[in-house]
Short mmCIF file of C-alpha atoms in Angstrom, two decimals:
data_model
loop_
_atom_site.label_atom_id
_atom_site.label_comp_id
_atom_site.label_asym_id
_atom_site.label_seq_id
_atom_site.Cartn_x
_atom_site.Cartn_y
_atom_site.Cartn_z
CA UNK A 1 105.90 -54.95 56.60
CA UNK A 2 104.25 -53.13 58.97
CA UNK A 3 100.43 -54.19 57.19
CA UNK A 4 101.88 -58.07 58.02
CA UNK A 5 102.05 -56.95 61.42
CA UNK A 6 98.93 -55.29 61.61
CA UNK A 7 97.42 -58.37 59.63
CA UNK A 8 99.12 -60.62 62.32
CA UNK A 9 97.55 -58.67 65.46
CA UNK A 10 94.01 -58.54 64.52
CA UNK A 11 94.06 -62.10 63.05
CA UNK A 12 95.83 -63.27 66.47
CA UNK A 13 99.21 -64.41 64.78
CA UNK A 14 101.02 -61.84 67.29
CA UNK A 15 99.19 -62.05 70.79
CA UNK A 16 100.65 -59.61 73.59
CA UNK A 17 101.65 -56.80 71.52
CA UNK A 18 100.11 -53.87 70.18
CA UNK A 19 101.26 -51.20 67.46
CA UNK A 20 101.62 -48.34 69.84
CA UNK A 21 103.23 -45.73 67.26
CA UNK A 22 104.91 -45.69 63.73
CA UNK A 23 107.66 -43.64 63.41
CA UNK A 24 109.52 -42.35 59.95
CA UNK A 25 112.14 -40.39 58.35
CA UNK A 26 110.09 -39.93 55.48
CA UNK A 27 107.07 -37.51 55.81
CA UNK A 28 105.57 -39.14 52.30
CA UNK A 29 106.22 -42.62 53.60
CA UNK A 30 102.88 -44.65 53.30
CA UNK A 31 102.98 -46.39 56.59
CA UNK A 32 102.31 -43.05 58.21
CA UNK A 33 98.83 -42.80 56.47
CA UNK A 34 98.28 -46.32 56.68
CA UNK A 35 99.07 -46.16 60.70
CA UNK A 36 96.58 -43.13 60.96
CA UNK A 37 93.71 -45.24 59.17
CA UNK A 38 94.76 -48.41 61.78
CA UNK A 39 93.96 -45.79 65.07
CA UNK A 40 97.97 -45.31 65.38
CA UNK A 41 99.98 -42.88 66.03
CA UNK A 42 101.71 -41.34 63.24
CA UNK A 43 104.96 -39.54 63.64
CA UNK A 44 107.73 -38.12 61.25
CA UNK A 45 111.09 -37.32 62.51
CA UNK A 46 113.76 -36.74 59.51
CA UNK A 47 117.52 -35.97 60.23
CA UNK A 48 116.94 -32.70 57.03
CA UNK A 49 114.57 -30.65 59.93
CA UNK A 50 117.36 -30.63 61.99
CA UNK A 51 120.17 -28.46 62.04
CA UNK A 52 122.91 -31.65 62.92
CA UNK A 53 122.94 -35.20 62.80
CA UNK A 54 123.13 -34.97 66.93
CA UNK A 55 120.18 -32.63 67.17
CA UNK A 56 118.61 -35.24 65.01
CA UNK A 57 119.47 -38.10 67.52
CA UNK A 58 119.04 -36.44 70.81
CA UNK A 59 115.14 -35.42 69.14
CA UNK A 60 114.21 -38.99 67.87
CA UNK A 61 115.66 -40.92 71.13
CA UNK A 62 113.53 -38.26 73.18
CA UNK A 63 110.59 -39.20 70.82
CA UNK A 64 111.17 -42.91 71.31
CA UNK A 65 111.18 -42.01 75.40
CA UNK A 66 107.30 -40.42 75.18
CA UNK A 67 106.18 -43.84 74.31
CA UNK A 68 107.90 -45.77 76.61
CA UNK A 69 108.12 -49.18 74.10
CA UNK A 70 108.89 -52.41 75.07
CA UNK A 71 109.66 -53.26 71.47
CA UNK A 72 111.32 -51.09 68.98
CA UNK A 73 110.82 -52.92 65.16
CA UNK A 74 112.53 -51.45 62.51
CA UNK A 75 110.89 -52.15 59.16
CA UNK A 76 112.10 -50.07 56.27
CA UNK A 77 113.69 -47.18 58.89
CA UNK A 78 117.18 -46.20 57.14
CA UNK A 79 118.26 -43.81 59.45
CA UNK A 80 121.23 -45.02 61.55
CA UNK A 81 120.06 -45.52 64.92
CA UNK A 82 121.94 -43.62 67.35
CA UNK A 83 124.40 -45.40 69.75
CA UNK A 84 122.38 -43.80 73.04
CA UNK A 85 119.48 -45.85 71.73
CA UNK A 86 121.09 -48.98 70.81
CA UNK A 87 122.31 -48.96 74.62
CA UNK A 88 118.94 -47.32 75.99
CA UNK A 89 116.72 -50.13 74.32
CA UNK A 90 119.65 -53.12 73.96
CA UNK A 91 117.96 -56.42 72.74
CA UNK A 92 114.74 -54.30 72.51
CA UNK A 93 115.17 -53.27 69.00
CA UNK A 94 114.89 -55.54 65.88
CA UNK A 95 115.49 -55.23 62.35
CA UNK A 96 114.28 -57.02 59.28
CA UNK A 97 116.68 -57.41 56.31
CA UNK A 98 115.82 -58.59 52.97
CA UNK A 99 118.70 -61.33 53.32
CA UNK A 100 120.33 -64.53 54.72
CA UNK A 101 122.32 -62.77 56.71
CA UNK A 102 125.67 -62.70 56.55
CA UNK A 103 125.22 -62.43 52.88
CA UNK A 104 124.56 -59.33 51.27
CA UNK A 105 124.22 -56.64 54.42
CA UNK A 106 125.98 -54.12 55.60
CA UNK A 107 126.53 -50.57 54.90
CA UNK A 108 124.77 -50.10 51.00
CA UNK A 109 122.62 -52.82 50.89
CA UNK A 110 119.30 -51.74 51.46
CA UNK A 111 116.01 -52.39 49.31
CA UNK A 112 116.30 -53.56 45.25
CA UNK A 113 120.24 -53.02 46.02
CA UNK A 114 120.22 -56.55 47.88
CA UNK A 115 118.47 -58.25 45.66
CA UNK A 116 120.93 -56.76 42.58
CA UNK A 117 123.51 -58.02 44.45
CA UNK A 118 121.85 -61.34 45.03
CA UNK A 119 120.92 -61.96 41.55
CA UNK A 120 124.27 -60.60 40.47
CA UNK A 121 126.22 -63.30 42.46
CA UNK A 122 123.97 -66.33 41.09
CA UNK A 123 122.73 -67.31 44.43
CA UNK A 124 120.14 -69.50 44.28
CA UNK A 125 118.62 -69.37 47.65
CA UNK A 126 118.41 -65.67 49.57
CA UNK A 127 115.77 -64.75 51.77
CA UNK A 128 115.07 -62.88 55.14
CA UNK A 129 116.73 -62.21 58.71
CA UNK A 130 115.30 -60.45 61.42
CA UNK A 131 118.25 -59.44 64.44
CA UNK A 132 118.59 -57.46 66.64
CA UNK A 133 120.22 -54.04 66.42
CA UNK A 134 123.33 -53.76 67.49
CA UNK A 135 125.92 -51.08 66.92
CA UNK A 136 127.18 -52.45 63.61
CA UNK A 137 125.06 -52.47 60.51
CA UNK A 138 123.34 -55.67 60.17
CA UNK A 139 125.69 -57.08 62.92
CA UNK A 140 122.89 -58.01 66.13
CA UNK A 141 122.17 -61.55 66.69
CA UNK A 142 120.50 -63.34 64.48
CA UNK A 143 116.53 -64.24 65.97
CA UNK A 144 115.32 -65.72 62.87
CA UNK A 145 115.94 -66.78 59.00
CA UNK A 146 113.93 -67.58 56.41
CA UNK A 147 114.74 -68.88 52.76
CA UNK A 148 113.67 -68.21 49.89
CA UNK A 149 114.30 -69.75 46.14
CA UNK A 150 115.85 -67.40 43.39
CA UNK A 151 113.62 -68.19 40.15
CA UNK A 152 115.47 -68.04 36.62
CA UNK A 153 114.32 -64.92 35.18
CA UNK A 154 114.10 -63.21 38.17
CA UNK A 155 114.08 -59.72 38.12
CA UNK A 156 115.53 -57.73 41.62
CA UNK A 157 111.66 -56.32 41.78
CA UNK A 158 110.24 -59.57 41.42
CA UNK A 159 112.73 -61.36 43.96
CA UNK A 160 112.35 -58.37 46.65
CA UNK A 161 108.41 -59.11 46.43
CA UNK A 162 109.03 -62.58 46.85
CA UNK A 163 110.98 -62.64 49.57
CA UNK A 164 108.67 -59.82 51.40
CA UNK A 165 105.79 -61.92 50.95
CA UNK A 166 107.70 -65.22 51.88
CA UNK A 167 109.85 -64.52 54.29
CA UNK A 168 109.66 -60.86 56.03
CA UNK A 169 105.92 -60.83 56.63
CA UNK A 170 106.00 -64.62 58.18
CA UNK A 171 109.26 -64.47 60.00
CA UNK A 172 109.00 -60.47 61.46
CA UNK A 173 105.36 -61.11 62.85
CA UNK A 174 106.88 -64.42 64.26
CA UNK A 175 109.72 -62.98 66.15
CA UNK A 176 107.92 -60.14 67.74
CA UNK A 177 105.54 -62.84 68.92
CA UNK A 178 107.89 -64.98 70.74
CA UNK A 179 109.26 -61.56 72.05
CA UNK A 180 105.95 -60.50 73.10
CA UNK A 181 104.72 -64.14 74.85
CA UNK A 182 108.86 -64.36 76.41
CA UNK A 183 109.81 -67.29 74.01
CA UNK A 184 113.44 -65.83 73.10
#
């Protein structure tokens, strides 16, 4: 997700944003390095170096502060974001999830687990959402939705790569464009 975006500044998709710093839980996480090769600032902030949960949350939303972002884009972040944030940065925080939502969200269903689920159920359409953050878990308004068709013989690996490449990397750059230009 966050090489669509990149992709989608430099080729002009996304005008009136920039990538100002990548933040993540997990120090091996690749967008850190890939960030750090873009010219972007690189930052790791995981809830284990910190002695509480609150420590953790009063640290990441004073982290968040430093940068002073218009646009907070959650892309693969599973860390609950704290409820001072959600009312700091209200309707400036979006997520993407690997789903129509309503279907298949909420707490547990994160990464190949939605697409097991999917593929367990017999859908035969899923796809991509990208809300905003609320204080629920995949609860924010809905900003966009994009489908995408379950194959027979689909595997959850195959269907999460389809519906990364068909739907999260058109519809995430998409939205933070129209927030960017004020078209939502």
């Amino acid at each position: 997700n966050l090489q669509a975006l990149l992709d989608a500044i430099d080729s002009g998709a996304i005008t009136n944003a920039a990538v100002e710093v990548v933040i993540s839980n997990n120090p091996g996480a690749y967008a850190l390095e890939r960030a750090k090769n873009h010219g972007i600032k690189a930052e790791c902030l995981s809830p284990k170096s910190f002695e509480s949960r609150e420590a953790f949350n009063e640290a990441f939303l004073a982290k968040v502060d430093e940068y002073r972002l218009d646009l907070i884009v959650l892309a693969g972040f599973l860390v609950t974001i704290p409820a001072a944030m959600i009312a700091k940065y209200r309707n400036r925080i979006i997520n993407v999830h690997p789903s129509l939502i309503p279907s298949f969200c909420g707490v547990g269903y994160y990464g190949l687990k939605v697409h097991e689920a999917a593929l367990k159920r017999g859908v035969k359409v899923t796809g991509a959402t990208v809300h905003f953050v609320d204080e629920g878990v995949d609860s924010g308004p809905i900003i966009l939705q994009k489908a995408v068709e379950v194959q027979p013989g689909d595997t959850p690996e195959a269907l999460q790569r389809r519906v990364m490449e068909q739907a999260e990397w058109v519809i995430l750059p998409k939205a933070i464009d129209m927030i960017a230009n004020g078209k939502l």
